[in-house]
Short mmCIF file of C-alpha atoms and ligand atoms in Angstrom, two decimals:
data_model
loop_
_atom_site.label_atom_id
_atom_site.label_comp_id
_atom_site.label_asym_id
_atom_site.label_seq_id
_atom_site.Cartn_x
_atom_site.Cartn_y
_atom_site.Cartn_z
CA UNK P 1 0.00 0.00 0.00
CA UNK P 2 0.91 3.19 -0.80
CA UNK P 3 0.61 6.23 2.17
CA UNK P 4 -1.90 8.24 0.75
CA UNK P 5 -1.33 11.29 3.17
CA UNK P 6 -1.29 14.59 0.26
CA UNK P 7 1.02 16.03 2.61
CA UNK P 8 3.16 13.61 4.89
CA UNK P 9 4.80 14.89 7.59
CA UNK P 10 8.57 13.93 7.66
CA UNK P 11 8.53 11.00 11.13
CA UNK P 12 11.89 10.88 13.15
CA UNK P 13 11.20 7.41 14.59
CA UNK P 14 13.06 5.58 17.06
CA UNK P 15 15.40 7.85 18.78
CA UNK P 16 17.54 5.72 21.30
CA UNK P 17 17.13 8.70 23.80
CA UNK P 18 13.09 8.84 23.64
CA UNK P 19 12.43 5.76 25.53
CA UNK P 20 11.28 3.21 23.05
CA UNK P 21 12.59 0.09 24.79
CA UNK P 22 13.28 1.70 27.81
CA UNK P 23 12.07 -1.79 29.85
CA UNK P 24 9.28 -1.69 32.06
CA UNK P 25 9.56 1.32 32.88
CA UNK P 26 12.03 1.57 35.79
CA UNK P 27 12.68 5.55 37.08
CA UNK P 28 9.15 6.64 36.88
CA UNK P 29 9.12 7.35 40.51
CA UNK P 30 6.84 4.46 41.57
CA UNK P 31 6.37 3.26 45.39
CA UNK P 32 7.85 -0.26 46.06
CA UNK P 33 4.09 -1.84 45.90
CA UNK P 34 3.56 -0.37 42.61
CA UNK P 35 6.39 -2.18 41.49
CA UNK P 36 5.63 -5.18 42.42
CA UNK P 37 1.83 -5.66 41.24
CA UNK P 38 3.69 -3.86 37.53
CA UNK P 39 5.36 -7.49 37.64
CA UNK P 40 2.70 -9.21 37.86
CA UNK P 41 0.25 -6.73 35.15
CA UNK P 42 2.77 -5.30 33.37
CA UNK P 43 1.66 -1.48 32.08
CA UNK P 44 -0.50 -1.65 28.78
CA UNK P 45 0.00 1.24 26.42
CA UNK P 46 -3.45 1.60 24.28
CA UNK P 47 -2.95 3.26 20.92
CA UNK P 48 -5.79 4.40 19.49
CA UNK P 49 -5.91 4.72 15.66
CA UNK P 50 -6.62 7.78 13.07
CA UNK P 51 -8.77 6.94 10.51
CA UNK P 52 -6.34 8.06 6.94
CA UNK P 53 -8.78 7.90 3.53
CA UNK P 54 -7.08 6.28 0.73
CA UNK P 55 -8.05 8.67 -1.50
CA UNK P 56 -11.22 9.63 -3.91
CA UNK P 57 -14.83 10.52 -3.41
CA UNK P 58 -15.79 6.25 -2.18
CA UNK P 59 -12.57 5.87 -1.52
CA UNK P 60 -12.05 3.10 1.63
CA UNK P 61 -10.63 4.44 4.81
CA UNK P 62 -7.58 2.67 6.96
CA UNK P 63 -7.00 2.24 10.59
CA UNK P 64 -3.22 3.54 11.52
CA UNK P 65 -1.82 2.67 14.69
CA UNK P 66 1.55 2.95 13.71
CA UNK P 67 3.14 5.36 13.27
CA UNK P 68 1.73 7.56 15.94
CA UNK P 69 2.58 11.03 18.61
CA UNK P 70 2.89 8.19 21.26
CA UNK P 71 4.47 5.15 19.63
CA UNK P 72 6.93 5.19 16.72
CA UNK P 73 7.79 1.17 16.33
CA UNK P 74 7.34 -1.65 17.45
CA UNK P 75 10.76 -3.75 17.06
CA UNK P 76 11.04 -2.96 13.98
CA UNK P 77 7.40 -2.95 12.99
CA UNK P 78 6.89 1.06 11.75
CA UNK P 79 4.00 1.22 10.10
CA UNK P 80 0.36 -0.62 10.31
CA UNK P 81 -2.51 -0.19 8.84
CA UNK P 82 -5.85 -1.85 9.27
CA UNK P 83 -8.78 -1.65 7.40
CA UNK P 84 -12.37 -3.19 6.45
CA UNK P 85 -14.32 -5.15 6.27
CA UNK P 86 -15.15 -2.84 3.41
CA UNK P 87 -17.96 -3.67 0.96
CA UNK P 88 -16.09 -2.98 -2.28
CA UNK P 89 -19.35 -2.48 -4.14
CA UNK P 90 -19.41 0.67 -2.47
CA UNK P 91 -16.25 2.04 -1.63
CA UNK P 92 -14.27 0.36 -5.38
CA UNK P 93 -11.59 -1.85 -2.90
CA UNK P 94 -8.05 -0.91 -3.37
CA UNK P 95 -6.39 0.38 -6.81
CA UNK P 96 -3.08 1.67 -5.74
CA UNK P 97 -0.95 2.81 -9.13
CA UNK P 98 2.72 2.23 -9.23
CA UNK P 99 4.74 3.58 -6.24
CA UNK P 100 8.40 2.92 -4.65
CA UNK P 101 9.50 2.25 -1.68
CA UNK P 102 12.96 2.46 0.58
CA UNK P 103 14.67 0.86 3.43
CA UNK P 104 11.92 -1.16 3.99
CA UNK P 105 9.37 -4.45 3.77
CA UNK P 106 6.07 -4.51 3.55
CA UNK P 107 3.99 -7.37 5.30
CA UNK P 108 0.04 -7.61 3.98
CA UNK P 109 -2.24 -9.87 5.76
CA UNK P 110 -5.62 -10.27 4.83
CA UNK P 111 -8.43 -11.27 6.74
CA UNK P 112 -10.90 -11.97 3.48
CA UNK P 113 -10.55 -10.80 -0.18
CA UNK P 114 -8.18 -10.72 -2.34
CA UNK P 115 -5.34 -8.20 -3.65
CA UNK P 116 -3.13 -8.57 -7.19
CA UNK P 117 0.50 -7.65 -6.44
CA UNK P 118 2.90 -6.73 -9.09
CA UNK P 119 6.28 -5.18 -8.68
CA UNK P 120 9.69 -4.19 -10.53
CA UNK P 121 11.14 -7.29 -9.52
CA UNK P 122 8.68 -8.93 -12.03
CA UNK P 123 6.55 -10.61 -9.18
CA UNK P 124 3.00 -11.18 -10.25
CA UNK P 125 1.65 -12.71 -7.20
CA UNK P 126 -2.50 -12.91 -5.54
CA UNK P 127 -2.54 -11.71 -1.73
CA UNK P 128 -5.10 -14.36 -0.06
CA UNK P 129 -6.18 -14.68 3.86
CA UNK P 130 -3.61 -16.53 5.69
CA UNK P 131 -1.04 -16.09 3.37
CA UNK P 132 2.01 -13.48 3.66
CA UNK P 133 3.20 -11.55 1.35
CA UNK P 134 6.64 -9.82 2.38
CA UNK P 135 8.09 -7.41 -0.29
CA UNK P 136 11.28 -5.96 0.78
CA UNK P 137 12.02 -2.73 -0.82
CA UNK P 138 15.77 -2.19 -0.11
CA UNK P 139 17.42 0.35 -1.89
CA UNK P 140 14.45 0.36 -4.37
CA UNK P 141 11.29 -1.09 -5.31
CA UNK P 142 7.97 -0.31 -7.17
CA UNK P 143 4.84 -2.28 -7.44
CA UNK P 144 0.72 -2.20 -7.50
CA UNK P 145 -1.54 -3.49 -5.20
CA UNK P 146 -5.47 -3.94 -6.79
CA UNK P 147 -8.22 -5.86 -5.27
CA UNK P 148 -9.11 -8.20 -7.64
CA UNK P 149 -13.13 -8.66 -9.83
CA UNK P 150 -14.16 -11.25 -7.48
CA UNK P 151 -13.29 -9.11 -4.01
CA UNK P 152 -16.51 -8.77 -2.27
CA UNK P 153 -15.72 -7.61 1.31
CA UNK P 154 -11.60 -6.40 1.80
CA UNK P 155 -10.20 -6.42 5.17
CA UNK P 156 -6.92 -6.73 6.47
CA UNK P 157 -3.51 -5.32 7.72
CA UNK P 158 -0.52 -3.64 6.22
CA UNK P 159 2.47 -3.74 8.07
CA UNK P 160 5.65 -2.31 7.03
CA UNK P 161 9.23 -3.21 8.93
CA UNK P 162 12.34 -1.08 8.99
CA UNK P 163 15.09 -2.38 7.48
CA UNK P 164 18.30 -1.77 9.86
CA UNK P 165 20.96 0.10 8.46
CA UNK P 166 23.31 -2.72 6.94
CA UNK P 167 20.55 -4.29 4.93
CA UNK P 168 18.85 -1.12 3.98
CA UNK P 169 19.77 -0.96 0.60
CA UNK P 170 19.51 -4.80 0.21
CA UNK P 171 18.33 -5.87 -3.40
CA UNK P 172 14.46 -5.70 -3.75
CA UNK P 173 12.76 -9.04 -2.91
CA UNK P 174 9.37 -10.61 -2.68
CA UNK P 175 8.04 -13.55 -0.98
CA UNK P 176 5.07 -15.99 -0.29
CA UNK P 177 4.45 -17.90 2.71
CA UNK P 178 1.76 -19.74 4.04
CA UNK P 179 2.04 -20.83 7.72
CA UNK P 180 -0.71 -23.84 8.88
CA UNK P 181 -2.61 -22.22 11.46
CA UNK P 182 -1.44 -23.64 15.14
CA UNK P 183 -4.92 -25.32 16.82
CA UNK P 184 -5.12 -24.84 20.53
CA UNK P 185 -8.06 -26.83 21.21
CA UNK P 186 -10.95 -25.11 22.53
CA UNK P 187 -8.83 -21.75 22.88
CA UNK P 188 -8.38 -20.61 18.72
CA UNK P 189 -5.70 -21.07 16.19
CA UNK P 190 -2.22 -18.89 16.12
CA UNK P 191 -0.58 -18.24 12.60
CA UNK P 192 2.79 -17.38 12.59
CA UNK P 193 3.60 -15.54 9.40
CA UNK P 194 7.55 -14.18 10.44
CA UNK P 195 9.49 -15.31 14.00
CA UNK P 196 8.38 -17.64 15.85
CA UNK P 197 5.50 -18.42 18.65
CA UNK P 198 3.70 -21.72 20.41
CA UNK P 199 6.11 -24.08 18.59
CA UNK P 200 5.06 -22.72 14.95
CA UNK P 201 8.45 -21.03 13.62
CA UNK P 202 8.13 -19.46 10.59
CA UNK P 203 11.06 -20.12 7.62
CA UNK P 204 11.03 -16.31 6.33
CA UNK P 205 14.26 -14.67 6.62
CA UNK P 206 14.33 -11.16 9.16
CA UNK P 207 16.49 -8.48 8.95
CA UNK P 208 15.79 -8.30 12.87
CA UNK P 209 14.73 -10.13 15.07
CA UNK P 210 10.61 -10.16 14.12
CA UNK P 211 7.28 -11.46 15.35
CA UNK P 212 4.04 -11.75 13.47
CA UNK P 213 1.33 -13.87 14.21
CA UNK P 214 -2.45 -14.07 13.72
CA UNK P 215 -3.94 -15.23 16.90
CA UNK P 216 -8.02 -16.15 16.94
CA UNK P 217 -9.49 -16.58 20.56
CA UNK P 218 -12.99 -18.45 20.80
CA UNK P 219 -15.18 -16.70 23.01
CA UNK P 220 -14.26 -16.04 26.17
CA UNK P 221 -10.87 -17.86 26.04
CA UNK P 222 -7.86 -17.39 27.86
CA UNK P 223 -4.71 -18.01 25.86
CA UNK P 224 -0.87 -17.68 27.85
CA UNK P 225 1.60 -17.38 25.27
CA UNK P 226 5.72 -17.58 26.04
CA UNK P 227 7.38 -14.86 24.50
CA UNK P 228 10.85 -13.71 24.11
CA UNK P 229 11.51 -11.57 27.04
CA UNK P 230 13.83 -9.15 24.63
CA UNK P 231 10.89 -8.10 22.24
CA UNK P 232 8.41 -5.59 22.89
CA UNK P 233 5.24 -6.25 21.82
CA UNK P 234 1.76 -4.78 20.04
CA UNK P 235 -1.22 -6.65 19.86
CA UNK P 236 -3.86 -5.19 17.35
CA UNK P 237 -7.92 -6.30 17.89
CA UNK P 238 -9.53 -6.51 14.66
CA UNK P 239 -12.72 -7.86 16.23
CA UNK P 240 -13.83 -8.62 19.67
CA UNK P 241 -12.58 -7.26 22.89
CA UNK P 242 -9.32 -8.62 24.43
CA UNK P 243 -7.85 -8.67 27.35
CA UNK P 244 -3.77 -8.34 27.00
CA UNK P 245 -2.16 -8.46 30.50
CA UNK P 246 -4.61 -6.96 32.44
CA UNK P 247 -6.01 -4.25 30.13
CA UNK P 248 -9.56 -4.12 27.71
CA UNK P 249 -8.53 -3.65 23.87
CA UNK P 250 -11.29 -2.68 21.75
CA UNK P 251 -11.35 -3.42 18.16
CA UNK P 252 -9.19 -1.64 16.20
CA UNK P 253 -6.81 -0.68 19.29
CA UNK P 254 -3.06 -1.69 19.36
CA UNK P 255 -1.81 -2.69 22.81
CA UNK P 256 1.75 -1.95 23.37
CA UNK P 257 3.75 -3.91 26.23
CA UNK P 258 7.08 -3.00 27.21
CA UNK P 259 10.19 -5.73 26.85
CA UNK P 260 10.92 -7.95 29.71
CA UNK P 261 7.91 -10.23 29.87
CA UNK P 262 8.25 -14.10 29.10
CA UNK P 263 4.36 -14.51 28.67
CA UNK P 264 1.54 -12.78 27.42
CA UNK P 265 -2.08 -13.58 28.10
CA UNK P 266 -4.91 -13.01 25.75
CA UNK P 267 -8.55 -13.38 27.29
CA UNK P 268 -11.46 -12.46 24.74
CA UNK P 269 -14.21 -10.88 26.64
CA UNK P 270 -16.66 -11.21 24.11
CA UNK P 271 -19.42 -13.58 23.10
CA UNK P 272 -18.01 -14.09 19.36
CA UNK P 273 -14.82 -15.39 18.19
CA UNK P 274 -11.96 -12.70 18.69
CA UNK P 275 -9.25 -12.01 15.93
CA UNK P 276 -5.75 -10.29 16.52
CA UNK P 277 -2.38 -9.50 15.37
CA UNK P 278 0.37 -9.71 17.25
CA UNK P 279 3.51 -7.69 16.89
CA UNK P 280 6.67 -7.84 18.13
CA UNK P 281 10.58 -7.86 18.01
CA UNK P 282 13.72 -6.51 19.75
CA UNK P 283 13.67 -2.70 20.39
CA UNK P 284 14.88 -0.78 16.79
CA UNK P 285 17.97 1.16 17.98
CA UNK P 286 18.60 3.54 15.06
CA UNK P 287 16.85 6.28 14.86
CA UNK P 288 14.94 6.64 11.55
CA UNK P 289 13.48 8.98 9.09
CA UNK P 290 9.84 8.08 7.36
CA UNK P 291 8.36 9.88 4.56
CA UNK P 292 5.80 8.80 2.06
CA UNK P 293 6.66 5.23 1.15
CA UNK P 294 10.59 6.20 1.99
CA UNK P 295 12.43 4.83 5.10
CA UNK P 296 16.39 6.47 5.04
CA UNK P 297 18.30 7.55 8.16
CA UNK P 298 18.31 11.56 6.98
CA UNK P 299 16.17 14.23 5.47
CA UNK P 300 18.83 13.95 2.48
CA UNK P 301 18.22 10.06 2.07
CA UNK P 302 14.29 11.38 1.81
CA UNK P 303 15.10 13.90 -0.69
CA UNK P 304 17.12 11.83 -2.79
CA UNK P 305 14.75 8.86 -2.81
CA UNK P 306 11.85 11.63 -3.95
CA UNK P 307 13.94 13.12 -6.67
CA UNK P 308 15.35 9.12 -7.89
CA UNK P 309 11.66 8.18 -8.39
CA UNK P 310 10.25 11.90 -10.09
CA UNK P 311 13.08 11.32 -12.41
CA UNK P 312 12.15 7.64 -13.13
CA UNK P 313 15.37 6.23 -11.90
CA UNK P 314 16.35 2.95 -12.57
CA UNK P 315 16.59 2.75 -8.77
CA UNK P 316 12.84 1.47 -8.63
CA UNK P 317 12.48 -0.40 -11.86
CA UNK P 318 9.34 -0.50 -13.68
CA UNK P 319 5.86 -2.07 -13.01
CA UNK P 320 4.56 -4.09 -15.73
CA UNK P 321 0.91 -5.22 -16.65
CA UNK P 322 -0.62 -1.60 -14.60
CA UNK P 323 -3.35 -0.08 -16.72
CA UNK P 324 -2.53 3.67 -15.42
CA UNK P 325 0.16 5.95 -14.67
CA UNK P 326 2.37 5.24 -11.44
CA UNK P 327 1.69 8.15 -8.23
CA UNK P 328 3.56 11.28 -8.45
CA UNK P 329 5.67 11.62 -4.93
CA UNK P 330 3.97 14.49 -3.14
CA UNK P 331 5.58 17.39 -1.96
CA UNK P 332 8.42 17.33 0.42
CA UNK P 333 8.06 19.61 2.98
CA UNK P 334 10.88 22.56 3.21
CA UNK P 335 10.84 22.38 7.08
CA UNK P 336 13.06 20.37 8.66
CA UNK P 337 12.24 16.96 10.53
CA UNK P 338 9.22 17.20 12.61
CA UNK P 339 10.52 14.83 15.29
CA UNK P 340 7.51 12.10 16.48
CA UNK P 341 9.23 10.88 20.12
CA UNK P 342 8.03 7.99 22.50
CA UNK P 343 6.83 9.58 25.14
CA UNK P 344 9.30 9.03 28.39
CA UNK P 345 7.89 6.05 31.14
CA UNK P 346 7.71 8.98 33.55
CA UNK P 347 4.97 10.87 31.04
CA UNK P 348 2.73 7.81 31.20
CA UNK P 349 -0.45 8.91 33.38
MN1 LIG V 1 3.20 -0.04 -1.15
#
């Protein structure tokens, strides 16, 4: 997917000094007792999301969690979008023209419907539920993303992850992989689409170390997960309300928790069947600059990507089979960075 914004801010994300991975948030102050029940419910941060139109009079509307004022990443998880389920009938599904990306992968994840992928590096692929689709942009990339005639209802997730600075210019790549959903019986079923969880390891390669999982809860199940205590984590509700460690998410609501926990219980509070994402990975250290569709580590990598893909660089390669023209870069803002900071464990209320 393409960020639609007309006018993207520039997003510092990920400064070392802003907290993000900061552990449970040790030096906030808190009495000894506070402490000690934090061990046992460790603090939930809820992100709420702002709805972003793609674009066009029907056009359908996303869900962004990430990035956000109070969250940046998530390991390296930097972007996520979540939308539907759209009726295509009446919003025309997706139709996103050629665009590039930078220094980074995208993830998409659909929930029902399907999506036609093309891209520079010739891949002509179909984006299905349950399967993953993980494009890594690199130093360059282009492709199209269309729902496809027989789309009825589109809903999903697109996730991007930041690429760390050794791989960032890594050749363009594109992969398929589809994980058999894990069965806990009477609890749900967890797919693992990247890292691992509940035995299921996926065999896609990460730049860092990743988690991604789809995780249904039958109602009113209670689901303990391990987890690695180095990753932070984010739990997105697509449907149902969930109980992570302690705290209510509503649909639609990302749940952050802090590294340092070896398990994570899920409890769906609702009378349906409960769907989520989970998120996670090992803090990002570098400090990172998102624009548009560009991840680079300066507002010069950002300029340069903008000007490579105006002038139709070979950088990106060219789309094949798209019945349109590919999306003019918007403008780049003359102001410097606006810097997007975690917010300190001290400002949590
Ligand atoms: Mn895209």
């Amino acid at each position: 997917m393409s960020n639609v914004e007309s006018k993207p801010v520039e997003v510092r994300c990920g400064s070392p000094a802003d907290g993000n991975g900061n552990g449970n948030g040790e030096g906030d102050g808190a009495g000894d007792s506070e402490q000690v029940t934090r061990e046992r419910e460790p603090r939930v941060d809820v992100l709420t999301p702002r709805d972003v139109p793609l674009g066009g009079p029907r056009a359908m509307t996303v869900r962004r969690t990430l990035p956000q004022r109070a969250r940046t990443l998530i390991g390296a998880w930097c972007f996520a979008d979540h939308y539907g389920p759209d009726d295509v009938a009446g919003t025309g599904g997706m139709d996103v023209a050629p665009h590039p990306h930078t220094g980074l992968q995208t993830v998409s994840w659909l929930f029902s419907g399907e999506i036609e992928h093309r891209d520079s590096l010739g891949s002509h692929a179909y984006v299905r539920p349950g399967e993953l689709n993980l494009m890594t942009g690199g130093h360059g990339i282009a492709h199209t993303e269309v729902s496809t005639p027989r789309t009825t209802v589109l809903h999903g997730v697109q996730l991007w992850v930041a690429l760390p600075g050794e791989h960032r210019d890594t050749e363009r790549d594109f992969q398929h992989y589809v994980p058999g959903p894990v069965r806990v019986d009477g609890t749900g079923t967890i797919s693992v689409f990247l890292g691992s969880l509940a035995g299921a390891v996926s065999p896609v390669r990460t730049f860092t170390p990743l988690l991604g999982a789809e995780i249904t809860l039958e109602p009113h199940a209670s689901l303990t997960l391990a987890v690695d205590p180095g990753f932070e984590h984010g739990l997105l509700v697509d449907h149902g309300d969930v109980r992570l460690a302690g705290t209510v998410l509503h649909a639609a609501e990302l749940g952050y928790v802090h590294p340092g926990r070896d398990t994570l219980t899920l409890v769906n509070e609702s009378d349906d069947t409960a769907r989520t994402v989970l998120l996670g990975g090992t803090p990002f250290e570098e400090e990172i600059v998102m624009w548009w569709n560009f991840i680079g580590r300066s507002h010069e990598d950002i300029a340069r990507a903008r000007e490579d893909w105006e002038s139709a660089s070979d950088r990106f390669g060219t789309v094949e089979g798209y019945p349109g023209d590919r999306l003019p870069a918007p403008v780049l803002p003359n102001a410097t960075i606006r810097p997007r900071r975690n917010p300190a464990p001290a400002a949590h209320s």
